[in-house]
Coordinates of C-alpha atoms in Angstrom, one line a residue:
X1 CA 86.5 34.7 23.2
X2 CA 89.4 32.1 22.9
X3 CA 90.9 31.7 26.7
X4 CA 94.7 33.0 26.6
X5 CA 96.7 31.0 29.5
X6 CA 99.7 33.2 30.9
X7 CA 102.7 32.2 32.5
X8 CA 104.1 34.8 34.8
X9 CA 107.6 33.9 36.6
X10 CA 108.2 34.0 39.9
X11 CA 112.2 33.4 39.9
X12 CA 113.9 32.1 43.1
X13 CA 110.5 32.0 45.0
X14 CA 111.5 29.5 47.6
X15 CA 113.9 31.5 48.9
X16 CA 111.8 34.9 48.8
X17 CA 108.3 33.6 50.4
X18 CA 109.3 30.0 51.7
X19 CA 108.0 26.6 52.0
X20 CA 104.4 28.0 54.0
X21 CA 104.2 30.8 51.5
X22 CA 104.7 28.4 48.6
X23 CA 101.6 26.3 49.7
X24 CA 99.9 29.3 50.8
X25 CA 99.9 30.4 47.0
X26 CA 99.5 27.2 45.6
X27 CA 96.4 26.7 47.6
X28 CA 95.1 30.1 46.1
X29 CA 96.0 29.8 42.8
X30 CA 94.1 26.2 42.6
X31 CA 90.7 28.6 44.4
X32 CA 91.1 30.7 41.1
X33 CA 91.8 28.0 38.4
X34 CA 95.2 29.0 38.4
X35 CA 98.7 26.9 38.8
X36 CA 101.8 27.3 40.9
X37 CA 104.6 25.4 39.6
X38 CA 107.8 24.7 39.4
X39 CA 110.0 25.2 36.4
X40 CA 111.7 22.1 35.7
X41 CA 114.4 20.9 38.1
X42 CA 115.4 24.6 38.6
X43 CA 115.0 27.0 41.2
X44 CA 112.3 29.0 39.4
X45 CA 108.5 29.0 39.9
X46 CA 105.7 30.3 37.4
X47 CA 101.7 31.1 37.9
X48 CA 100.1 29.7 34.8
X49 CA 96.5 30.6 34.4
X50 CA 94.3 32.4 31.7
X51 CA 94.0 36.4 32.1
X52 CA 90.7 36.8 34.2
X53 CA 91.9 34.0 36.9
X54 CA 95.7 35.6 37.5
X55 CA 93.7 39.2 37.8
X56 CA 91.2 37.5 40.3
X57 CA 94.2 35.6 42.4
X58 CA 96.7 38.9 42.4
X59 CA 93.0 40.8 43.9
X60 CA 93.2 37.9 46.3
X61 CA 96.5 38.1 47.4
X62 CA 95.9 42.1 47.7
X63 CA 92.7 41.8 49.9
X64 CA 94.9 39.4 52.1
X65 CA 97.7 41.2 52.8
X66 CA 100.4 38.7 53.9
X67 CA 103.7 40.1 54.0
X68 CA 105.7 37.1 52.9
X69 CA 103.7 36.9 49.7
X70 CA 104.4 40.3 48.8
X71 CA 106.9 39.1 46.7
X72 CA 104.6 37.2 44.5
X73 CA 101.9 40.2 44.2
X74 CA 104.7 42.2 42.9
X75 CA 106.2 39.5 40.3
X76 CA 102.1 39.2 39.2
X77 CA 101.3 42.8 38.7
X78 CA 104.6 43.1 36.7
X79 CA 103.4 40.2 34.5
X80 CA 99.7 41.0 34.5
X81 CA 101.3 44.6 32.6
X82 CA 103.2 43.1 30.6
X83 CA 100.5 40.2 29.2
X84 CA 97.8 43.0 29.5
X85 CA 98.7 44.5 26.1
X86 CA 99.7 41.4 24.2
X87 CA 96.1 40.0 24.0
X88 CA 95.0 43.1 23.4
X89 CA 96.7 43.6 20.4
X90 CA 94.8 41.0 19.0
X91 CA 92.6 42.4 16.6
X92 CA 88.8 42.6 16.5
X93 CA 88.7 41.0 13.0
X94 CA 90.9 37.6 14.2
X95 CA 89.1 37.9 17.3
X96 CA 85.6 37.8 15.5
X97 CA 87.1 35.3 12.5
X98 CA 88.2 32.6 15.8
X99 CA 84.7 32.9 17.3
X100 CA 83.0 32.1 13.7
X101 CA 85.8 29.4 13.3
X102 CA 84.8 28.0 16.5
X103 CA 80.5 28.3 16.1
X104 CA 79.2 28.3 12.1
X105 CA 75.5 28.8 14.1
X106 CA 77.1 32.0 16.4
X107 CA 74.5 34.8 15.9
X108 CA 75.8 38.7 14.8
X109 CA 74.3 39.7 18.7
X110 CA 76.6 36.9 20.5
X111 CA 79.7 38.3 18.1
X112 CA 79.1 41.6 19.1
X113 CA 78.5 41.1 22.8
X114 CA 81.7 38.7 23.1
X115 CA 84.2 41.4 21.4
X116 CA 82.2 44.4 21.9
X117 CA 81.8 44.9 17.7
X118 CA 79.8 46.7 16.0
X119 CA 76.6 45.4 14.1
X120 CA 79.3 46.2 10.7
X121 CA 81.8 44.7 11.7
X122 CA 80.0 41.5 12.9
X123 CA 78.7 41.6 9.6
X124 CA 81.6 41.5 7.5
X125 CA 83.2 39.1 9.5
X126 CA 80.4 37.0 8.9
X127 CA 80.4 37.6 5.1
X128 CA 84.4 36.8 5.0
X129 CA 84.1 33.8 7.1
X130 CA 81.1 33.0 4.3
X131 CA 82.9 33.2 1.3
X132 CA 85.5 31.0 2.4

């Protein structure tokens, strides 16, 4: 499926988790594929990373507990609930039409083993993306 890259704020993080926590996370987030940055010339920070690498760094930052990062586990889990439901409300029929837009050749198996289709539905996305 199309990746889906999140930003999730972390406002005033500096002053929450400090300078060592600040490279502590950056240094995690880079493991995962993810991002710590700063927003502009503000104050503000934000984790930018696509769904399954934020879900693998906030697992990290659990397993490790560090208590000056708690802050940032907390401002991810918010955001990870927040994001969670917007890409799911993506439909199965744009999901199936973007992976046809992206591969003509993709089989109706590899359709329904990325989205989790059925053989119909694979199918008539197939037809639709067909006729047009």
């Amino acid at each position: 499926m199309s990746s889906h890259v999140l930003s999730i704020p972390l406002p005033s993080l500096i002053h929450r988790v400090g300078k060592e926590g600040r490279i502590e996370l950056q240094q995690l987030a880079v493991e995962h594929g993810c991002v710590v940055k700063r927003v502009r010339r503000s104050r503000n920070w934000q984790v930018n990373g696509e769904l399954e690498q934020l879900k693998q760094l906030k697992a990290t930052l659990v397993s490790q507990p560090n208590d000056d990062l708690d802050y940032a586990l907390r401002k991810m889990e918010q955001g990870l609930e927040k994001a969670t439901p917007a890409i799911k409300a993506i439909s199965m029929e744009e999901s199936l039409a973007r992976l046809i837009e992206q591969n003509d050749a993709v089989t109706l198996a590899e359709l329904m083993e990325a989205t989790n289709c059925s053989m119909k539905q694979a199918r008539e996305a197939r037809f639709l993306a067909d006729d047009l």
